[in-house]
Amino acid sequence: MPHSTDNNSAAQQQPDKKPEVVVHPVPSRLLDSQQCPTPHITSMDEYRRMWKESVEEPEKFFGNLARDILSWDKPFETVKHGSFDNGDVAWFLEGELNACYNAVDRHALKNPDKIAIIHEGDEPSNVRRITYGELYRDVCRMANVLKKLGVRRGDNVAIYMPMIPETLIATLACARIGAIHSIVFAGFSAESLLDRVADCGAHIVITSDEGRRGGRNIATKCIVDTALSRQEAHQVEHVIVYKRTGSEVPMMENRDLWWHEEMANARPICSYEKMSAEDPLFLLYTSGSTGAPKGIVHTTGGYLLGAAATVKYIFDVREDDIYACMADIGWVTGHSYILYGPLTLGATTVLFESTPTYPTPARFWELIDKHKVTQFYTAPTAIRALQRLGDKWVEQNDLSTLRVIGSVGEPINPEAWNWYNEKVGKGRCAVVDTYWQTETGSIIISPLPGCTPTKPGSATLPFFGIKPVLLDPSTGKVIEGPHQSGVLAISQAWPSMARSVYNNHSRFIETYLRPYPGYYFTGDGAMRDEDGYIWIQGRVDDVINVSGHRLSTAEIESALNTHESVAEAAVIGGHDDLTGQCIHAFVSVKPHIKATEGFDKELTLVVRKTIGPFAAPKRVYIVNAHPKTRSGKIMRRILRKIVNGEHDQLGDISTLADQTVVPSIIEAVHGIKQ
Ligand code: WT7
């Protein structure tokens, strides 16, 4: 089998290498009804009983949960359908519902003045509060605008916007009329945006004149214009532009429309489409080990249930909570944990436009203090960066409203976990290390705040409906015993799992269901300890995780290859104390070309421009040749070991076509002549 578990990014935190694992019980404050609302689940017995039912009788468990958490226009009859073998998983068939109705209407009807969104703008003084009633009316207006422009049920709409309420309004408007939204992270380059717009075939793109982040302007409209100037995006008929900064931007006649002008003429009432549970709700592009990014397809019923159920149980959210997820809406975390999860439960969601350090490293903590945040969710990279900047920034603020603090995106090292727990949670909050993926739709492995004892660095135990297994990568057999690494797979379908890759169902099956027949393959390596706790060890495929951003080595390599002087490029992920992993690129140049001074910077720029700034290699090494097998395959394992300082443990290199390239690569990386 193609996967090896020796290239993980988190090897340094394996408990078998660090035997002093500390177990943290649930903070007593959380279970004291004088101090906190009683968590939804307060004992491990209750969790185990519910988990057992969820995997043994999923029809009963999820049937009840779906009726309880969601509002249906037409009840479902078949709770669970299909199999991994056939690649035809479906949930809540015959059922009809609308995601926007669930996230907005039902709360607006009951409680129109309740705050749905708190927008913490880039400047701390710039705060907007939007009630469910206002959100309802604006979403209806936008839905009418889209309809007027010819958008129909099942059409794709691309959204390339910064972190402003209008982004959520546009997204919900799509859901309302049954259009499939494809949000593209506003940090992506014109080229990456073009790929996504072309693949999904959107006729409408929604953007802003500019974005604003960390005191700087981001040229969103200009990037859209560059992307749409290309033939591949010729199908786009209209671009709707929200005025965020007011800077002068060119508007193309007949194509570009101002958001405010369209909204001013639109009626604030618009009936919603009754969608079938399996109708796609959105596409979200993500990188894999090979080929172009995949448009992951999520459907209405199962996805919405997963998002809402995890917010309820893992963040223990109540209707009067102020829930703050710091992710970007362009990633799945933003979809599930800024938008759909909290709003479906009728909570208040915080939408954060800025960065953790703008204007000072106290920004997160001031935000929690100012808005009385009860749940806070961020990534290990941000935690590590803030930890480095010193405790004084945290200590100046009142964080006593917090009950649950979460981490997501990459393995969290115990040092960062402890700091988060002690300095931010003050030892009085549940720390939830939540493991999941774009494809899983919602969190699949995580502690529950009222019952799970935690171990720093472990995402702990499976959520309801999730049956994880570890598989031996060479035999595909299930690993039963504790303290052995394997590839992490899931052995039965759960409601919020992706259903397909857009326009390419066979790629979906090949990538996730074929590698280990009968299982969903996550792409991650993991270890299970004696308590059944899962320790995620990082990707086993050619995916690199930089600051929680998922990047494919193949994509970065092909960006480098677009440079005319490049003969061949190989990219690997190295360890980085701050960003988890970082990108190292090994590039050889064409014959008769000399790599001049600054060539590495030039190549870095190519990647920034082709993919986006977040994909820039940390180091570019110019090498004469790559270590290759006799059949011409680059042995990335060797590059990885050299970068991670393990060049004295390269293992068997006899399969290399030319072993003499190894010392020259060691020299390029470490400057040591062998
Ligand atoms: C990959 C998925 C879905 C959240 C944002 C990233 C890694 C995610 C954890 C965690 C260890 C984690 C995995 C996974 N990952 N959360 N708590 N512990 N690793 O979504 O871009 O689809 O990336 O992120 O490697 O496969 P994504």
XYZ file of C-alpha atoms and ligand atoms in Angstrom, residues 286 332-333 407-412 433-439 459 522 524 536 538-539 545 548 550, ligand 1:
52
model
C -9.393 21.366 -1.168
C -14.461 24.529 6.026
C -14.010 25.594 9.649
C -8.164 24.012 18.695
C -8.255 22.805 15.101
C -6.261 22.407 11.929
C -3.168 20.479 12.947
C -1.861 18.508 15.896
C -1.437 20.767 18.909
C -8.682 19.541 20.409
C -10.988 18.862 17.498
C -9.900 16.668 14.635
C -11.692 16.720 11.281
C -11.295 17.602 7.612
C -13.005 19.454 4.798
C -14.328 16.073 3.688
C -7.953 14.691 20.102
C -8.537 10.126 6.068
C -3.722 10.925 8.344
C -3.198 12.256 15.242
C -0.094 14.122 10.576
C -0.592 13.297 6.927
C -0.152 21.426 6.623
C -3.514 24.704 9.368
C -3.715 22.389 3.580
C -6.314 18.045 7.885
C -7.588 18.536 7.280
C -11.149 20.759 9.325
C -10.404 21.693 10.036
C -9.450 22.535 9.270
C -8.515 21.811 8.362
C -5.285 18.154 9.972
C -7.158 19.049 11.400
C -6.523 18.427 13.382
C -6.326 18.132 14.760
C -4.398 16.964 14.147
C -5.587 17.958 12.453
C -5.317 16.719 9.506
C -6.474 16.698 8.532
N -6.004 18.368 11.223
N -7.477 19.101 12.692
N -7.152 18.550 15.726
N -5.245 17.390 15.093
N -4.525 17.220 12.835
O -9.250 21.181 7.352
O -7.916 21.797 5.355
O -9.446 19.811 5.313
O -7.328 19.760 6.637
O -5.908 18.908 8.929
O -4.122 16.413 8.874
O -6.400 15.649 7.598
P -8.515 20.655 6.083
